[in-house]
Each structure stands twice: as structure tokens, then as C-alpha cells.
Amino acid sequence: MEQIFVLTLNGLATGMLIFLIAAGLSLIFGLMDVLNFSHGALSMWGAYVGLWIYTGLDQFWLQKLSGFNTSPWYPMVNILDFFVGILGGMLVGALLGWLVEKYMIRPVYGNHVQQILITMGVMLVLSEAIKLFWGSNLIAAPVPLMLDGSWQIGSLVVIKYRLTIIIIGLIVLGALYWLMQKTKIGLYVRAGVQNKEMVQTLGINVRKVFTLVFILGTSLAALGGMLMGPFMNQVYPSMGIEKQLLAFIVVVIGGMGSIFGSAVAGMIVGISEAFMLYFIPDAALAVNVLLMAFVLLIKPSGLFGERG
Amino acid sequence: MQILKNRGVFIALLLVGLLLPLFTDSQPVLLLFTRIFILAIFAMSYDILLGYTGIISFGHVMYFGIGAYSISLLLKHGGESWVNVLLAALIAVILSAIVSLIVGILSLRLKNTYYAMITLAFAELFHIVSLKWRSLTYGEDGFNFSSQIPDFLKDRFYFYYISFIALLLVGYFLYQFTKSPTGKVLVAIRENEARAEMLGFSTLYYKLISSTVAGVVASLSGILYAISYRYVGSASVFGMDKTIDALLMTIIGGVGTLFGAIIGAGIINLAHQFLADLANFHPIFERWLIFFGILYILIVMFFPSGILGTFNKYKYKFQSRKVERDKSHANSS
């Protein structure tokens, strides 16, 4: 029973992280018909830059103030560094996303083959650039002190950092829901997913909405990447493509263009991954690929997708 | 014969290919060119998908790996014999045809972009199976099967010609395929899928044919690749970078030109060799993929038809101008 609880919690945390990456992918595809193959690399940039800022600031304070690591203020500063790291990572994700959209995707707008090929090239360059700056070995990513360890509730063990991820994921999901359902921008996006020519005819600058959604998607991916580092205790250059693969599976299962679908599919994939990794670790990816194949067979447009 | 369209390129390739071993008996050079021929076959099969049907696969390496593993496992466990080589070819062809049909049926009913994602997922699945099934594949370390290869295939000189002839045969076959009625329908699908569908062609059926042909040919190149290295390992024949290599070779050589893939394979492999040597001077050259990535983006953006495609375009422009000049000359006289 305890084991199932721990695995479920772990799966939900993994699912939230994949959801953060998949949400942007799904929206970008639904709205712009662009399958962004550089999404994983952008998320990885968020992870590396965020971690770099977080550990850099941490080191800075420790060197500046001697004996600071025993001070009661240190955990507070430490977690503040962590959130500055998150912010920095998301900013880099947004900036790179803006550059990619403006200079790579917009020139070949409307040509799907070229778009996929170009974003693939961007992925190549961005992943290699990571190795250029940070080397190709894995780097340790420490969990912030305040979020380290676990709570004991009865006989159940709740690992703090996993709960944090789930809470952040729920906040993002809520914020996205609010953005999509309650604001003008969300209205444009939802209308654009259904029929973008009509939205354009009504005098709304769809290109601007595209750019906005792209930046939103890549900064969410960067957030997912940044949170993933301490979750796995490390970052490494192939994590981008690995998590992107899971995000693709989530998007296919959940349905293109549906945030809710990505969230549900993210949970399914995350939980199946967590359980498989515990029971039959070798078959973890196989189960998810089979799950995807099964969904494709019975409902090709995905569980919550409107169109295929 | 329309193959004469690229007559110059064709004859040059033929001459270089036939005569090279007469000028050098250096094993590394022969091996380098053997691998260029093999990877050119792989890249040409990729061009059938990307250039002639307009669908992108990011998991093309799985067919390559199926071929490589089927020959190496069969020789390793069955021992040295020609029967096993032929049997391996048969198994590779059947297996890759089945896999490409399954993947195709799952994904090609949808938008073509799904194909890119789903092939990626399946290729990763094969990669992981080859990595984890250690009792059979020895995982990441792979295994050597040089003592089980028939002597004839082990001779670098003969194997050079075998690869070259395979390249010519596959090139001829694929060329005929693209010029066949089926090939024409594929091009129609690439240009405008909705229109092809309206004209009454079952586009799913034709896209399945295309992906199966590409898969089967890729598995043949995988067989040759494994024989040339006398070794298989999961990363070397199922790794994502092989797919990216095929993509780069096809794009740089020229999408939809078939023989451009041969030029692309030559450039990528020679440059790979060259940059690996340069890495001794400055570590930035270890990240050679970054240069190719940038070059690749520039080509996709500004020269979407690649080297051979751009060359042909200018040649046609020149020729049509010449024809017009001749015409006006004939009219005036």
C-alpha cells in the first residue's frame, strides 16, 4: 500500500514535468501546425541555465559570507536562489523560443516539411551548444535545502520536492486554464486552433498570437526542464531528446491542441513510467509506446483531440 | 533514357568508383569509400520518403539496425556460411517490411507530421530493446563477428566492389521506382496530397508502399554496414545520430534528386573524417555536428533543393534559355 502511494506520487510528479513540456508542444501544434522538434532542446537549455544560475548564486553567497552554510538564513537564501534560477531558465526559454519562432519558423511558414526539418536542425545546434558550454558529462543538480527530505504522514512517506513539483504543475495547469478560458488571448488561441483563417478574417493578428503561444510554450518547457534537474539529481545533454520523446507520446495520446488532454495523458504516462520503472524497468518505454499505438488504433486524434 | 539527365555526375561517379582501387591500395581509403557507398544507399532510401513522398521519418535508423543485427546475429550463432548471409538478407527484408507496415498503418492515416514522431518513438524502442536484451545483443558493448564472415566478404578489395555494385543496383532500382507510375503518384502526394486523394488515389496505400520500399532498402544498407565493420553495437546501428546523418546527407546532396544522396554521403563522411582529425588541434572541432547543424539550417532555408537540386535548376535555366535562343534564331532566319 505504502509502495503504491509512493509510486503514484512519483508518477504524478513525472507526469507534471512531462505535462509542462507537452503543453507547449501541443498548443503550438494545434494552433500553428508546427511540430516543434527543438522543444526538448529548449527545455534542456532552461534546465542548464536555471541550474547554472541557481548553483552559481549559491556558491557566490557561500564564498562571500564565511560560515554562511550554518546560518539559519542559508536555507531561505538557497531556495530564493532556486526560484531565481527557475525565473532565469524560463526567461532563457522564452528568449530562445522568440528567436527560433522569429528567425527559423516564420520564414518557412506554411511549409510543414521545412518547418520540421528546420526545428530538427535547431535541436541539433542547441544540443551541441549545450555540450560546448557545459561539457558532455552529467552535472549534479542539488535539491534546494528547504525542499530536501520528506514528511512522514502516518505510515506514508511524502518526498517534499515531488510534492512541490505537483503543486507547481497544478498552479500552471490552473493558470493555463484561466488564460485559455477567461482572457481575450485565450479566446483567440482557442478559436485559432479550430479555424485560424476565420480568426484572421475577424481582424485579429494571428501571427502575434502565434509568437505569444510559442514563447509561452517554450518557457513552460524550460520550467519543466529546470524542475526536472533536481528531480533526477542531475542534468545531461541527452535529457532533452529523451523527455521530448515522452512529450510526443503524451501529445499523441492526449490529442493535439488540447491542454487538458496533455495533462491527463501526462499523468497516465508518468504513472505508468513510475510503476514500470519499479517493477520491470527495462519495459518502461515499451509500455508507453504500446499505449500510444493503442490510442492511435482506437482513436487516432487522441483522447481529447478534436482533429487528427 | 532520362537517367542521362545527370549524365556528367553519373559518369564521374562511375569512373571514380570503378578506378579508385587501382590507384590506391590503402585499406583506410578503401574502407572510407566503401562506407560512403553503403551510407549513400541508406541516404537514397531516406530520399524516397523525404524527397519523393514528402514525409519525414526520424526513426529511419530502425530498419538500418534491423539489417545490421539480423546478419550479425545469424552469422554469430549460425556460423560462417553463404546460406546464412542470404537468410539474413531475407529475414531483414521481411522484418523491416513488417515493421514499416505497422508503423505506417499506425501513423500515416493522420497528418504526415505524426509519422515523424511515431517513427522516432519506435526507433527508440528498438534501440532500447537492443540495449537491454544483453544475452542476445551484448547491449552497448556489442559484439564482433569477424571470424564468422565468409572470406570473400572479408576482403576489403572485393567488398569495395560489392558495395559499389550494390549502390549501382539500388540506385538503378530506386530510379526506376521513382519513374514508375507508383513513383509519379508519390510525387503527386508530395506536391498536393488532397489533390491526389481527389483524383482517386488511395494516398495511404501509396505512402505505405513508399515507406516499405524505403525501409527494405535501408535494412539492406544496414547488412552491408555491419559486414564492413564486422561488429554491431546498439548505439552504432540504432542510435539517433544515424537518422540525423541520413537527413544531413539527403538535405545537403539535394532532396528529391536521389543521386544527390550519394554526393551528400561523400561530403558528410569525408568532412566527418577531416573534422575528426582537426579535433586534435582545437577541441571545438569535436563538436563538428554544430557546424553541420548550422549548414543544414542554412541549406533548408535558402537552398531547399540542396547541391544537386540547385545545380539542376541552373542547368535547366541555362538550357531553356538556349532553346529559346535557338528558336528565335530559327524564326528570324
XYZ file of C-alpha atoms in Angstrom:
641
model
C 0.000 0.000 0.000
C 2.760 2.440 1.001
C 4.703 1.417 -2.061
C 1.756 2.116 -4.330
C 1.304 5.530 -2.721
C 4.974 6.435 -3.195
C 4.959 5.227 -6.804
C 1.763 7.114 -7.583
C 3.176 10.309 -6.109
C 6.371 9.791 -8.065
C 4.371 9.136 -11.222
C 2.284 12.255 -10.717
C 5.445 14.334 -10.335
C 6.959 12.832 -13.507
C 3.639 13.344 -15.255
C 3.537 17.011 -14.256
C 7.050 17.558 -15.605
C 6.176 15.915 -18.913
C 2.933 17.879 -18.985
C 4.903 21.135 -18.688
C 6.915 20.178 -21.776
C 3.985 18.679 -23.686
C 1.536 21.553 -23.069
C 3.540 23.977 -25.196
C 4.195 21.345 -27.860
C 0.510 20.539 -28.093
C -0.625 24.179 -28.226
C 1.980 25.111 -30.813
C 0.959 22.175 -32.959
C -2.751 22.758 -32.517
C -2.571 26.441 -33.300
C 0.248 26.743 -35.795
C 0.510 23.242 -37.268
C 4.179 23.351 -36.341
C 5.681 20.235 -34.850
C 8.486 21.785 -32.849
C 11.336 19.309 -32.719
C 13.528 21.771 -30.853
C 11.177 21.771 -27.872
C 13.218 19.268 -25.880
C 16.434 21.164 -26.549
C 14.802 24.425 -25.434
C 13.619 22.716 -22.269
C 17.146 21.467 -21.693
C 18.503 24.983 -22.080
C 16.082 26.036 -19.357
C 17.432 23.218 -17.185
C 21.096 24.044 -17.719
C 20.816 27.826 -17.453
C 18.478 27.583 -14.456
C 20.820 25.197 -12.685
C 23.797 27.365 -13.572
C 22.166 30.457 -12.057
C 20.953 28.553 -9.006
C 24.244 26.879 -8.119
C 26.215 29.968 -9.180
C 24.294 32.247 -6.828
C 24.547 29.643 -4.100
C 28.322 29.454 -4.457
C 28.529 33.228 -4.595
C 26.854 33.687 -1.216
C 28.810 30.874 0.370
C 32.096 32.425 -0.717
C 31.077 35.968 0.164
C 29.976 35.212 3.709
C 32.144 32.770 5.605
C 30.298 30.302 7.777
C 27.090 31.142 5.940
C 26.254 27.485 5.340
C 25.478 27.029 9.052
C 23.415 30.211 9.337
C 19.649 29.773 9.779
C 19.163 32.198 6.869
C 21.029 29.972 4.447
C 18.116 27.648 3.504
C 15.969 30.732 2.793
C 18.605 32.277 0.530
C 19.157 28.875 -1.036
C 15.531 28.463 -2.037
C 15.445 32.065 -3.236
C 18.416 31.245 -5.482
C 16.449 28.278 -6.735
C 13.470 30.413 -7.706
C 15.744 32.997 -9.330
C 17.196 30.042 -11.266
C 13.699 28.996 -12.359
C 12.943 32.543 -13.469
C 16.247 32.799 -15.314
C 15.705 29.448 -17.016
C 12.217 30.439 -18.107
C 13.496 33.768 -19.419
C 16.137 31.986 -21.482
C 13.488 29.555 -22.703
C 11.264 32.460 -23.710
C 14.104 34.335 -25.389
C 15.301 31.297 -27.345
C 11.704 30.490 -28.240
C 11.187 34.012 -29.546
C 14.385 33.831 -31.611
C 13.505 30.411 -33.011
C 9.989 31.499 -33.924
C 11.084 34.773 -35.459
C 14.142 33.684 -37.412
C 13.602 29.979 -38.043
C 9.923 29.175 -38.242
C 8.369 32.349 -39.583
C 10.411 32.420 -42.832
C 9.155 28.959 -43.784
C 5.629 29.435 -42.531
C 3.087 27.131 -44.202
C 5.633 24.558 -45.347
C 5.363 21.680 -42.881
C 8.270 19.655 -44.179
C 10.636 22.590 -43.996
C 9.400 23.558 -40.546
C 10.063 20.113 -39.109
C 13.452 19.949 -40.803
C 14.445 23.366 -39.510
C 13.339 22.766 -35.937
C 15.278 19.491 -36.063
C 18.339 21.475 -37.136
C 17.760 23.911 -34.287
C 17.608 20.963 -31.921
C 20.962 19.704 -33.231
C 22.626 23.082 -32.853
C 21.150 23.809 -29.421
C 22.093 20.385 -28.007
C 25.609 20.628 -29.366
C 25.900 24.168 -27.995
C 24.995 22.823 -24.545
C 27.938 20.443 -24.784
C 30.138 23.311 -25.907
C 29.339 25.383 -22.807
C 28.836 22.783 -20.115
C 30.617 19.703 -21.454
C 29.018 16.390 -22.335
C 29.215 14.807 -18.871
C 26.334 14.864 -16.465
C 26.194 17.630 -13.872
C 24.830 17.155 -10.365
C 21.652 19.127 -9.630
C 21.035 19.515 -5.885
C 17.543 19.800 -4.437
C 17.060 23.105 -2.537
C 17.694 22.529 1.174
C 14.204 23.532 2.266
C 12.657 21.079 -0.162
C 15.062 18.263 0.586
C 13.932 15.220 2.555
C 10.416 14.028 3.218
C 7.415 14.245 5.509
C 6.120 11.271 7.396
C 2.324 11.168 7.485
C 1.263 8.072 9.350
C 2.978 5.263 7.511
C 3.156 7.234 4.273
C 6.325 8.979 3.126
C 5.863 12.157 1.100
C 9.022 13.391 -0.574
C 8.930 17.192 -0.365
C 10.403 18.006 -3.742
C 7.972 15.726 -5.600
C 5.050 17.356 -3.849
C 6.482 20.766 -4.819
C 6.582 19.719 -8.466
C 2.982 18.511 -8.319
C 1.879 21.792 -6.718
C 3.762 23.900 -9.293
C 2.272 21.748 -12.049
C -1.242 22.256 -10.686
C -0.658 26.023 -10.434
C 0.500 26.098 -14.065
C -2.483 23.995 -15.127
C -4.828 26.381 -13.291
C -3.139 29.436 -14.765
C -3.324 27.948 -18.269
C -6.989 27.148 -17.744
C -7.640 30.724 -16.643
C -5.626 32.070 -19.572
C -7.440 29.894 -22.088
C -10.992 30.243 -20.767
C -11.160 33.694 -19.194
C -8.970 36.007 -21.243
C -9.157 37.527 -24.721
C -5.838 35.929 -25.700
C -7.146 32.521 -24.690
C -10.234 33.105 -26.770
C -8.083 33.896 -29.817
C -5.974 30.820 -29.213
C -8.973 28.511 -28.827
C -10.615 29.991 -31.887
C -7.315 29.759 -33.764
C -6.967 26.057 -33.002
C -10.379 25.491 -34.566
C -10.086 27.790 -37.550
C -7.273 30.232 -37.858
C -8.350 31.723 -41.193
C -11.625 32.780 -39.604
C -9.813 34.436 -36.703
C -7.636 36.323 -39.135
C -10.660 37.417 -41.119
C -12.141 38.882 -37.960
C -9.230 41.289 -37.806
C -7.038 39.633 -35.215
C -3.333 39.485 -35.863
C -2.884 35.713 -35.709
C 0.863 35.949 -36.194
C 1.201 37.858 -32.930
C -0.875 35.219 -31.149
C 1.393 32.544 -32.685
C 4.514 34.234 -31.360
C 2.959 34.614 -27.933
C 1.910 30.965 -27.788
C 5.318 29.844 -28.973
C 7.072 31.870 -26.269
C 4.609 30.633 -23.659
C 5.192 27.048 -24.750
C 8.980 27.227 -24.729
C 9.122 28.998 -21.363
C 6.875 26.307 -19.881
C 9.184 23.688 -21.382
C 12.142 25.497 -19.796
C 10.317 25.454 -16.457
C 9.734 21.719 -16.851
C 13.405 21.174 -17.685
C 14.591 23.274 -14.753
C 12.380 21.417 -12.275
C 13.481 18.102 -13.759
C 17.167 18.618 -12.896
C 16.883 18.283 -9.097
C 14.149 15.652 -9.595
C 16.653 13.365 -11.313
C 19.564 14.786 -9.258
C 21.411 15.520 -12.491
C 21.263 17.138 -15.901
C 22.845 15.662 -19.024
C 22.887 16.582 -22.726
C 20.632 13.792 -23.968
C 17.841 14.568 -21.494
C 16.278 16.982 -23.977
C 15.592 14.397 -26.660
C 14.602 11.772 -24.084
C 11.949 13.925 -22.444
C 10.830 15.230 -25.812
C 10.058 11.667 -26.845
C 7.839 11.244 -23.782
C 6.249 14.624 -24.514
C 5.458 13.452 -28.069
C 3.850 10.317 -26.706
C 1.822 12.448 -24.295
C 0.726 14.809 -27.055
C -0.334 11.930 -29.309
C -2.254 10.221 -26.507
C -3.855 13.410 -25.223
C -4.683 14.875 -28.604
C -3.057 17.777 -30.413
C -4.061 21.239 -29.261
C -5.727 20.163 -26.025
C -4.122 21.323 -22.767
C -6.474 19.218 -20.706
C -5.606 16.209 -22.869
C -1.889 16.818 -22.305
C -2.446 16.989 -18.548
C -4.420 13.731 -18.418
C -2.069 11.924 -20.797
C 0.904 13.284 -18.867
C -0.461 11.735 -15.684
C -1.128 8.408 -17.441
C 2.357 8.262 -18.946
C 4.007 9.480 -15.739
C 2.278 6.919 -13.550
C 2.849 4.054 -15.987
C 6.511 5.092 -16.185
C 6.880 5.202 -12.403
C 5.278 1.787 -11.888
C 7.146 0.149 -14.758
C 10.465 1.578 -13.582
C 9.830 -0.064 -10.226
C 8.566 -3.437 -11.427
C 10.065 -4.021 -14.916
C 12.456 -1.107 -15.560
C 13.503 -2.407 -18.987
C 9.982 -2.216 -20.358
C 9.195 1.358 -19.232
C 9.398 2.991 -22.648
C 7.897 -0.030 -24.401
C 4.712 0.247 -22.338
C 4.341 3.917 -23.188
C 4.945 3.325 -26.888
C 2.400 0.489 -26.858
C -0.048 2.753 -25.031
C 0.429 5.316 -27.772
C -0.019 2.686 -30.502
C -3.206 1.509 -28.822
C -4.663 5.028 -28.622
C -3.717 5.607 -32.265
C -5.545 2.443 -33.259
C -8.810 3.189 -31.465
C -8.893 6.994 -31.630
C -6.286 8.415 -33.993
C -6.916 12.019 -32.965
C -6.016 11.267 -29.347
C -8.180 11.038 -26.241
C -9.190 14.704 -26.186
C -8.156 15.849 -29.667
C -10.669 17.458 -31.971
C -8.917 16.717 -35.214
C -6.268 14.302 -36.425
C 16.844 7.415 -71.020
C 16.186 10.088 -68.508
C 18.954 8.896 -66.264
C 21.208 10.816 -68.619
C 19.765 13.991 -67.114
C 22.617 13.940 -64.645
C 24.972 12.354 -67.129
C 28.089 14.202 -66.020
C 27.614 13.378 -62.370
C 26.744 9.824 -63.200
C 29.760 9.101 -65.364
C 32.111 10.818 -62.940
C 30.794 8.701 -60.088
C 31.061 5.556 -62.145
C 34.652 6.266 -63.134
C 35.757 7.243 -59.633
C 34.052 4.206 -58.175
C 35.469 1.736 -60.690
C 39.002 3.042 -60.857
C 39.711 4.096 -57.299
C 41.090 0.744 -56.074
C 43.565 0.736 -58.956
C 45.211 3.917 -57.718
C 45.342 3.176 -54.043
C 45.712 0.035 -52.059
C 45.486 1.845 -48.770
C 42.972 -0.028 -46.649
C 41.612 3.030 -44.784
C 40.832 4.847 -48.043
C 39.066 1.804 -49.488
C 37.139 1.385 -46.267
C 36.151 5.045 -46.203
C 34.756 4.826 -49.721
C 33.068 1.507 -49.004
C 31.237 3.189 -46.140
C 30.361 6.172 -48.292
C 28.705 3.791 -50.776
C 26.846 1.984 -48.005
C 25.622 5.152 -46.343
C 24.682 6.516 -49.763
C 22.304 3.563 -50.132
C 20.872 4.422 -46.729
C 20.514 8.094 -47.684
C 18.871 7.236 -51.018
C 16.280 5.148 -49.222
C 15.646 8.155 -46.998
C 15.228 10.355 -50.044
C 12.382 8.128 -51.259
C 10.494 9.161 -48.134
C 11.567 12.755 -47.756
C 12.216 13.795 -51.314
C 9.673 11.792 -53.294
C 6.784 11.357 -50.886
C 7.243 14.401 -48.686
C 7.030 12.546 -45.385
C 9.674 12.868 -42.715
C 10.876 9.933 -40.692
C 13.012 10.438 -37.602
C 13.334 6.734 -36.999
C 14.773 5.532 -40.269
C 17.704 4.054 -38.360
C 15.498 1.220 -37.089
C 15.500 -0.503 -40.491
C 19.234 0.014 -40.709
C 19.631 -1.607 -37.310
C 17.283 -4.475 -38.185
C 19.506 -5.303 -41.159
C 22.725 -4.986 -39.177
C 21.511 -7.148 -36.309
C 19.940 -9.811 -38.494
C 23.181 -10.510 -40.364
C 25.443 -10.305 -37.339
C 23.260 -12.452 -35.097
C 22.754 -15.056 -37.788
C 26.444 -15.297 -38.598
C 27.430 -15.241 -34.941
C 25.105 -18.064 -33.990
C 24.821 -19.904 -37.300
C 28.493 -19.826 -38.197
C 30.246 -18.905 -41.416
C 28.158 -19.802 -44.435
C 26.714 -18.180 -47.527
C 23.315 -19.630 -46.717
C 23.285 -17.599 -43.535
C 24.158 -14.400 -45.389
C 21.255 -14.900 -47.783
C 18.956 -15.975 -44.981
C 19.886 -12.827 -43.056
C 19.050 -10.698 -46.077
C 15.695 -12.446 -46.367
C 14.915 -12.016 -42.672
C 15.966 -8.354 -42.724
C 13.768 -7.645 -45.731
C 10.717 -9.382 -44.281
C 11.157 -7.934 -40.801
C 11.672 -4.364 -41.968
C 8.715 -4.656 -44.338
C 6.508 -5.793 -41.449
C 7.762 -3.062 -39.123
C 7.346 -0.334 -41.717
C 3.818 -1.526 -42.439
C 2.884 -1.487 -38.751
C 4.403 1.938 -38.154
C 2.871 3.225 -41.366
C -0.624 1.941 -40.662
C -0.498 3.474 -37.174
C 0.686 6.890 -38.231
C 0.153 7.578 -41.926
C -3.625 7.741 -41.590
C -3.055 11.032 -39.782
C -1.175 14.148 -40.718
C 2.278 13.400 -42.038
C 3.795 15.098 -39.014
C 2.634 12.180 -36.880
C 4.898 9.916 -38.881
C 7.938 11.875 -37.693
C 7.002 11.467 -34.034
C 5.917 7.865 -34.197
C 8.920 6.641 -36.155
C 11.087 8.382 -33.563
C 9.294 6.538 -30.765
C 9.560 3.142 -32.481
C 13.222 3.621 -33.323
C 13.900 4.438 -29.686
C 12.027 1.284 -28.735
C 14.284 -0.819 -30.975
C 17.314 0.964 -29.575
C 16.275 0.147 -26.019
C 15.466 -3.480 -26.833
C 18.909 -3.909 -28.390
C 20.410 -2.211 -25.344
C 18.615 -4.285 -22.731
C 18.487 -7.716 -24.345
C 22.054 -8.290 -23.289
C 22.039 -12.072 -23.541
C 21.440 -11.787 -27.280
C 22.924 -8.450 -28.339
C 25.552 -7.750 -25.651
C 23.925 -4.319 -25.249
C 26.041 -1.244 -25.599
C 29.322 -3.154 -25.918
C 28.040 -5.031 -28.939
C 29.929 -7.967 -30.357
C 32.454 -8.761 -33.000
C 31.703 -11.448 -35.574
C 34.689 -11.136 -37.882
C 35.620 -14.814 -37.644
C 32.180 -15.825 -38.922
C 32.166 -13.674 -42.062
C 32.827 -15.598 -45.298
C 36.339 -14.840 -46.564
C 35.117 -13.353 -49.792
C 33.194 -10.650 -47.914
C 36.129 -10.045 -45.600
C 38.482 -8.996 -48.380
C 38.437 -5.200 -48.403
C 39.096 -5.059 -52.157
C 36.218 -7.359 -53.094
C 33.920 -5.834 -50.539
C 34.601 -2.410 -52.013
C 33.285 -3.627 -55.367
C 30.386 -5.461 -53.760
C 29.292 -2.242 -52.047
C 29.798 -0.266 -55.228
C 27.732 -2.689 -57.285
C 25.074 -2.704 -54.576
C 24.996 1.084 -54.768
C 24.596 0.972 -58.563
C 21.895 -1.688 -58.413
C 19.940 0.014 -55.634
C 20.363 3.373 -57.362
C 19.035 1.922 -60.615
C 16.156 0.178 -58.879
C 15.135 3.249 -56.916
C 15.481 5.408 -60.002
C 13.136 3.112 -61.918
C 10.829 3.116 -58.907
C 10.596 6.910 -58.870
C 9.926 6.940 -62.612
C 7.276 4.228 -62.399
C 3.569 5.110 -62.220
C 3.731 4.487 -58.459
C 6.630 6.904 -58.165
C 4.650 9.524 -60.065
C 1.758 9.157 -57.640
C 4.188 9.604 -54.749
C 5.400 12.870 -56.241
C 1.776 13.915 -56.680
C 1.205 13.206 -52.983
C 4.255 15.268 -52.101
C 3.048 18.192 -54.173
C -0.565 18.140 -53.057
C -1.925 15.282 -51.054
C -5.536 16.459 -51.083
C -5.486 16.685 -54.859
C -4.004 13.216 -55.246
C -6.742 11.908 -52.960
C -9.407 13.716 -55.018
C -8.044 12.158 -58.202
C -8.964 8.810 -56.709
C -5.624 7.551 -55.439
C -5.658 5.931 -52.057
C -2.848 8.024 -50.635
C -2.457 5.827 -47.553
C -1.751 2.838 -49.795
C 0.888 4.709 -51.783
C 2.511 6.177 -48.687
C 2.721 2.667 -47.241
C 4.443 1.435 -50.404
C 6.916 4.284 -50.171
C 7.714 3.684 -46.516
C 8.078 -0.063 -47.084
C 10.430 0.359 -50.036
C 12.493 2.855 -48.044
C 12.570 0.541 -45.030
C 13.613 -2.539 -47.002
C 16.408 -0.715 -48.821
C 17.628 0.793 -45.542
C 17.798 -2.682 -43.999
C 19.977 -3.844 -46.913
C 22.375 -0.973 -46.266
C 22.404 -1.999 -42.598
C 23.541 -5.502 -43.613
C 26.447 -4.121 -45.649
C 27.336 -1.712 -42.849
C 27.577 -4.488 -40.265
C 29.756 -6.596 -42.585
C 32.077 -3.656 -43.233
C 32.572 -3.034 -39.503
C 32.474 -6.756 -38.580
C 30.820 -5.545 -35.397
C 27.433 -4.371 -34.160
C 26.577 -2.374 -31.077
C 23.262 -0.864 -30.126
C 24.467 2.748 -30.274
C 26.239 2.375 -33.620
C 23.317 0.870 -35.559
C 20.241 2.026 -33.610
C 21.467 5.443 -32.461
C 19.526 8.537 -33.403
C 22.630 10.088 -34.972
C 22.421 7.642 -37.897
C 18.992 9.027 -38.758
C 20.399 12.533 -38.494
C 23.278 11.512 -40.766
C 20.783 10.278 -43.357
C 18.864 13.524 -43.019
C 22.007 15.628 -43.455
C 23.240 13.590 -46.426
C 19.894 13.837 -48.179
C 19.390 17.538 -47.487
C 22.921 18.585 -48.373
C 23.027 16.465 -51.515
C 19.601 17.545 -52.653
C 16.125 16.461 -51.620
C 14.219 14.606 -54.304
C 17.214 14.074 -56.576
C 18.075 10.517 -55.463
C 21.683 10.723 -56.672
C 22.225 13.837 -54.612
C 22.217 11.499 -51.630
C 25.437 9.936 -52.952
C 27.108 13.351 -53.089
C 25.765 14.134 -49.629
C 27.105 10.839 -48.261
C 30.517 11.607 -49.733
C 30.621 15.112 -48.290
C 29.404 14.157 -44.830
C 31.757 11.202 -44.455
C 34.811 12.980 -45.825
C 34.067 16.029 -43.672
C 33.496 13.798 -40.674
C 36.917 12.261 -41.192
C 38.514 15.652 -41.771
C 36.942 17.319 -38.744
C 37.824 14.363 -36.532
C 41.469 14.960 -37.492
C 41.094 18.668 -36.811
C 39.846 17.885 -33.305
C 43.487 17.282 -32.382
C 44.179 20.979 -32.982
C 41.215 22.554 -31.269
C 38.510 20.887 -29.172
C 35.760 22.920 -30.860
C 36.045 20.538 -33.807
C 34.900 17.712 -31.569
C 31.537 19.417 -31.756
C 31.572 19.098 -35.541
C 27.836 18.431 -35.530
C 27.249 22.087 -34.636
C 28.757 23.183 -37.961
C 26.651 20.670 -39.805
C 23.594 21.780 -37.895
C 24.125 25.389 -38.920
C 24.965 24.434 -42.506
C 21.884 22.230 -42.580
C 19.589 25.030 -41.336
C 21.036 27.426 -43.916
C 20.509 24.886 -46.697
C 16.926 24.148 -45.665
C 16.193 27.869 -45.533
C 17.995 29.182 -48.586
C 18.742 26.206 -50.840
C 15.907 23.804 -50.075
C 16.840 21.746 -53.128
C 20.415 21.050 -51.974
C 23.568 20.808 -54.067
C 22.386 18.633 -56.930
C 18.932 20.233 -56.981
C 20.379 23.750 -57.194
C 22.814 22.601 -59.858
C 19.991 21.076 -61.913
C 17.877 24.207 -61.565
C 20.588 26.408 -63.010
C 21.320 23.869 -65.696
C 17.673 23.827 -66.773
C 17.522 27.603 -66.734
C 20.583 27.716 -68.947
C 19.236 25.032 -71.268
C 15.797 26.591 -71.622
C 17.425 29.917 -72.397
C 19.496 28.192 -75.044
C 16.417 26.517 -76.526
C 14.638 29.849 -76.671
C 17.613 31.457 -78.322
C 17.725 28.684 -80.915
C 14.018 29.060 -81.523
C 14.194 32.793 -82.067
C 17.212 32.242 -84.254
C 15.274 29.727 -86.341
C 12.297 32.075 -86.618
C 14.338 35.032 -87.737
C 16.195 33.171 -90.445
